[in-house]
Amino acid sequence: EAMVRRVATTLTELNLLDHRTLVVDVCSVKVHAKTCMLALLPPCCDILCTHPMFGPQSGQHGWSGLPFVFERVRCVDAPSCEEFLAWWTEQ
């Protein structure tokens, strides 16, 4: 929660509230992270919750073919979300 608050504050300080920003979360606990981001991030932020279903050992030589789940929580700029997901797939 503290990190989400810092992101929101930084966006305000940098005067970026009129720019579409994609915030991607990578953690195993989804409900709390999703709730915090929806409550604390400004509407200019698209939110994509992700969870690689593997650990550092499994992914140490690449992520190709390893399971990865995600939820498009708030993606007004859908192409940006899709671009990130395509990038992730290519890693």
N, CA and C of each residue as an Amber inpcrd file, in Angstrom:
protein
   273
   0.8230000  -1.1930000   0.0000000   0.0000000   0.0000000   0.0000000
   0.8690000   1.2610000   0.0000000   1.9350000   1.2350000   0.7790000
   2.8250000   2.4000000   0.8640000   3.4560000   2.6980000  -0.4950000
   3.8240000   1.6710000  -1.2260000   4.4420000   1.8860000  -2.5350000
   3.4340000   2.4720000  -3.5240000   2.1990000   2.0220000  -3.4690000
   1.1670000   2.5640000  -4.3550000   0.9480000   4.0420000  -4.0460000
   0.9540000   4.3910000  -2.7720000   0.8350000   5.8050000  -2.3820000
   2.0070000   6.6200000  -2.9370000   3.2100000   6.0470000  -2.8850000
   4.3910000   6.7480000  -3.4020000   4.2790000   6.9700000  -4.9070000
   3.7830000   5.9660000  -5.6180000   3.6050000   6.1100000  -7.0680000
   2.6100000   7.2330000  -7.3570000   1.4990000   7.2280000  -6.6490000
   0.4790000   8.2660000  -6.8500000   1.0440000   9.6510000  -6.5450000
   1.7940000   9.7740000  -5.4630000   2.4000000  11.0480000  -5.0870000
   3.4190000  11.4940000  -6.1310000   4.2310000  10.5730000  -6.6040000
   5.2520000  10.8940000  -7.6010000   4.6170000  11.3640000  -8.9050000
   3.5410000  10.7180000  -9.3210000   2.8440000  11.1610000 -10.5340000
   2.3630000  12.5970000 -10.3960000   1.8660000  12.9320000  -9.2200000
   1.4040000  14.2960000  -8.9560000   2.5860000  15.2630000  -8.9640000
   3.6550000  14.9000000  -8.2690000   4.8350000  15.7720000  -8.1810000
   5.4620000  16.0220000  -9.5520000   5.4360000  15.0140000 -10.4170000
   6.0270000  15.1450000 -11.7490000   5.0530000  15.7350000 -12.7700000
   3.8760000  16.1110000 -12.2910000   2.8710000  16.7210000 -13.1630000
   2.4520000  15.7810000 -14.3000000   2.2840000  14.5160000 -13.9810000
   1.9540000  13.5210000 -14.9980000   0.4960000  13.0620000 -14.9560000
  -0.3440000  13.8000000 -14.2590000  -1.7320000  13.3660000 -14.1300000
  -2.5330000  13.4970000 -15.4160000  -1.9860000  14.1730000 -16.4060000
  -2.6960000  14.2760000 -17.6790000  -2.1120000  13.3260000 -18.7260000
  -1.2310000  12.4270000 -18.2850000  -0.6300000  11.4320000 -19.1790000
  -1.1180000  10.0400000 -18.7840000  -1.4160000   9.2320000 -19.7590000
  -1.8140000   7.8460000 -19.5100000  -0.5780000   7.0920000 -19.0420000
  -0.6530000   6.4080000 -17.9280000   0.4740000   5.6830000 -17.3560000
   0.0420000   4.2480000 -17.0570000   0.8350000   3.2890000 -17.4840000
   0.5400000   1.8860000 -17.1920000   1.2970000   1.4790000 -15.9380000
   0.5610000   1.0420000 -14.9260000   1.1530000   0.5340000 -13.6880000
   0.9290000  -0.9760000 -13.6880000   2.0380000  -1.7100000 -13.6020000
   1.9760000  -3.1720000 -13.6270000   2.4430000  -3.6870000 -12.2800000
   1.6350000  -4.4950000 -11.6610000   1.9880000  -5.1010000 -10.3820000
   2.4170000  -6.5410000 -10.6550000   3.4750000  -6.9550000  -9.9850000
   3.9510000  -8.3410000 -10.1000000   4.0850000  -8.8680000  -8.6780000
   3.0180000  -9.4550000  -8.1750000   3.0790000 -10.0480000  -6.8380000
   2.0460000 -11.1580000  -6.7410000   2.2180000 -11.9780000  -5.7350000
   1.3640000 -13.1610000  -5.6350000   0.0200000 -12.8860000  -4.9650000
  -0.0750000 -11.8290000  -4.1690000  -1.3370000 -11.5100000  -3.5010000
  -2.0720000 -10.4850000  -4.3520000  -3.1490000 -10.8840000  -4.9770000
  -3.8160000 -10.0290000  -5.9610000  -4.9060000  -9.1300000  -5.3810000
  -5.7440000  -9.6230000  -4.5180000  -6.9160000  -8.8620000  -4.0930000
  -6.5100000  -7.5640000  -3.4010000  -5.5870000  -7.6360000  -2.4630000
  -5.1800000  -6.4270000  -1.7380000  -4.4960000  -5.4370000  -2.6810000
  -3.5860000  -5.9170000  -3.5070000  -2.8750000  -5.0280000  -4.4370000
  -3.8540000  -4.3520000  -5.3940000  -4.7570000  -5.1310000  -5.9390000
  -5.7440000  -4.5870000  -6.8770000  -6.6240000  -3.5330000  -6.1990000
  -7.1090000  -3.8220000  -5.0150000  -7.9620000  -2.8990000  -4.2730000
  -7.2220000  -1.6020000  -3.9670000  -5.9730000  -1.7140000  -3.5210000
  -5.1720000  -0.5230000  -3.2080000  -4.9350000   0.3210000  -4.4510000
  -4.5750000  -0.3290000  -5.5520000  -4.3000000   0.4430000  -6.7670000
  -5.5500000   1.1490000  -7.2750000  -6.6760000   0.4680000  -7.2490000
  -7.9180000   1.1060000  -7.6930000  -8.2930000   2.2860000  -6.7990000
  -8.0310000   2.1550000  -5.5060000  -8.3990000   3.2090000  -4.5580000
  -7.4160000   4.3800000  -4.5650000  -6.1340000   4.1090000  -4.7940000
  -5.1200000   5.1390000  -4.5800000  -4.5250000   5.7450000  -5.8470000
  -4.5180000   5.0080000  -6.9360000  -3.9270000   5.5510000  -8.1560000
  -4.9260000   6.4530000  -8.8730000  -4.4560000   7.5240000  -9.4500000
  -5.3690000   8.4340000 -10.1520000  -5.9420000   7.7860000 -11.4100000
  -7.0380000   8.3060000 -11.9160000  -7.6880000   7.7320000 -13.1040000
  -6.7980000   7.6890000 -14.3410000  -5.7140000   8.4760000 -14.3720000
  -4.8170000   8.4500000 -15.5280000  -3.9880000   7.1680000 -15.5840000
  -4.0480000   6.3680000 -14.5310000  -3.2540000   5.1460000 -14.4810000
  -4.0580000   3.9360000 -14.9360000  -3.5260000   3.2730000 -15.9520000
  -4.0500000   1.9640000 -16.3040000  -3.3990000   0.9700000 -15.3530000
  -4.1240000  -0.0810000 -15.0180000  -3.6390000  -1.0440000 -14.0280000
  -3.7000000  -2.4430000 -14.6210000  -2.5600000  -3.1210000 -14.5530000
  -2.4500000  -4.4960000 -15.0290000  -1.8400000  -5.3110000 -13.9010000
  -2.6000000  -6.2570000 -13.3580000  -2.0930000  -7.1210000 -12.2940000
  -1.5570000  -8.4010000 -12.9300000  -0.3240000  -8.7470000 -12.5730000
   0.3010000  -9.9240000 -13.1660000   0.8410000 -10.8430000 -12.0890000
   1.0210000 -12.0910000 -12.4550000   1.6360000 -13.0500000 -11.5420000
   2.3200000 -14.1480000 -12.3440000   3.6560000 -14.0970000 -12.3990000
   4.3650000 -15.2070000 -13.0180000   4.1690000 -16.4360000 -12.1230000
   3.7300000 -17.5220000 -12.6940000   3.4490000 -18.7340000 -11.9150000
   4.7010000 -19.6100000 -11.8300000   5.8420000 -18.9580000 -11.6240000
   7.1080000 -19.6660000 -11.4910000   8.0400000 -18.8250000 -10.6380000
   9.0610000 -19.4390000 -10.1310000  10.0110000 -18.7280000  -9.2770000
  11.3170000 -18.4410000  -9.9970000  12.2430000 -17.8220000  -9.2820000
  13.5130000 -17.4300000  -9.8760000  14.3030000 -18.6090000 -10.4470000
  14.2300000 -19.7520000  -9.7980000  14.9650000 -20.9260000 -10.2920000
  14.4460000 -21.3570000 -11.6550000  13.1320000 -21.4250000 -11.7940000
  12.5270000 -21.8790000 -13.0490000  12.7810000 -20.8910000 -14.1830000
  12.8200000 -19.6080000 -13.8640000  12.9460000 -18.5900000 -14.8980000
  14.3500000 -18.0520000 -15.0960000  15.3280000 -18.6870000 -14.4870000
  16.6810000 -18.1280000 -14.5560000  17.2890000 -18.1220000 -15.9550000
  16.8110000 -18.9840000 -16.8410000  17.3530000 -19.0260000 -18.2100000
  16.3540000 -18.5160000 -19.2420000  15.3110000 -17.8440000 -18.7890000
  14.3010000 -17.3010000 -19.6880000  12.9120000 -17.6790000 -19.2260000
  11.9250000 -16.9550000 -19.7400000  10.5410000 -17.1370000 -19.3210000
   9.7090000 -17.8550000 -20.3560000  10.2860000 -18.1370000 -21.4880000
   9.5340000 -18.7380000 -22.5860000   8.8550000 -20.0330000 -22.1480000
   7.5450000 -20.0930000 -22.3930000   6.7850000 -21.2990000 -22.0820000
   6.3650000 -21.4390000 -20.6310000   6.7900000 -20.5510000 -19.7690000
   6.4110000 -20.6410000 -18.3630000   5.0710000 -19.9380000 -18.1510000
   4.2510000 -20.4610000 -17.2390000   2.9090000 -19.8930000 -17.0450000
   2.9320000 -18.4950000 -16.4110000   2.0580000 -17.6570000 -16.9220000
   1.9700000 -16.2690000 -16.4980000   0.5010000 -15.8750000 -16.5570000
  -0.0580000 -15.4300000 -15.4410000  -1.4600000 -15.0180000 -15.4280000
  -1.5380000 -13.5070000 -15.2100000  -2.6120000 -12.9120000 -15.6790000
  -2.7540000 -11.4710000 -15.5480000  -4.2240000 -11.0940000 -15.5660000
  -4.4960000  -9.8990000 -15.0720000  -5.8470000  -9.3360000 -15.1320000
  -5.7320000  -7.8840000 -15.5780000  -6.4530000  -7.5620000 -16.6310000
  -6.5400000  -6.1690000 -17.0750000  -7.5560000  -5.4740000 -16.1620000
  -7.0710000  -4.8130000 -15.1420000  -7.9450000  -4.2140000 -14.1300000
  -8.5710000  -2.9250000 -14.6520000  -7.7390000  -2.0440000 -15.1560000
  -8.2200000  -0.7920000 -15.7490000  -7.2630000  -0.4780000 -16.9000000
  -7.7240000  -0.7030000 -18.1060000  -6.8690000  -0.5030000 -19.2800000
  -7.5930000   0.3490000 -20.3100000  -7.6490000   1.6380000 -20.0510000
  -8.2530000   2.5710000 -20.9950000  -7.4310000   2.5880000 -22.2830000
  -6.1040000   2.5910000 -22.1180000  -5.1980000   2.5300000 -23.2610000
  -4.8600000   1.0610000 -23.5110000  -5.8050000   0.3470000 -24.0890000
  -5.6460000  -1.0910000 -24.3060000  -4.3780000  -1.4440000 -25.0890000
  -4.0080000  -0.6810000 -26.1300000  -2.7830000  -1.0220000 -26.8590000
  -1.5330000  -1.0240000 -25.9650000  -1.4760000  -0.1210000 -25.0010000
  -0.3290000  -0.0890000 -24.0950000  -0.2670000  -1.3560000 -23.2460000
  -1.4150000  -1.7890000 -22.7410000  -1.4690000  -3.0310000 -21.9630000
  -1.0500000  -4.2210000 -22.8350000  -1.5730000  -4.2630000 -24.0420000
  -1.2500000  -5.3750000 -24.9450000   0.2230000  -5.3580000 -25.3350000
   0.7820000  -4.1610000 -25.4980000   2.2030000  -4.0450000 -25.8290000
   3.0560000  -4.6060000 -24.6990000   2.6790000  -4.2880000 -23.4470000
   3.4230000  -4.8340000 -22.3070000   3.3220000  -6.3530000 -22.2920000
   2.1090000  -6.8870000 -22.4790000   1.9360000  -8.3350000 -22.4590000
   2.7150000  -9.0130000 -23.5900000   2.7660000  -8.3880000 -24.7410000
   3.5430000  -8.9250000 -25.8700000   5.0300000  -8.9150000 -25.5150000
   5.4840000  -7.8290000 -24.8990000   6.8750000  -7.7470000 -24.4690000
   7.2050000  -8.8800000 -23.5020000   6.3070000  -9.0820000 -22.5240000
   6.5270000 -10.1270000 -21.5270000   6.6400000 -11.4900000 -22.2150000
   5.7780000 -11.7520000 -23.1810000   5.7760000 -13.0280000 -23.8920000
   7.0990000 -13.2640000 -24.6160000   7.7150000 -12.1930000 -25.0910000
   8.9580000 -12.3090000 -25.8560000  10.1950000 -12.5080000 -24.9820000
  10.0630000 -12.3330000 -23.6830000  11.2390000 -12.4410000 -22.7960000
  11.6720000 -13.8700000 -22.6030000
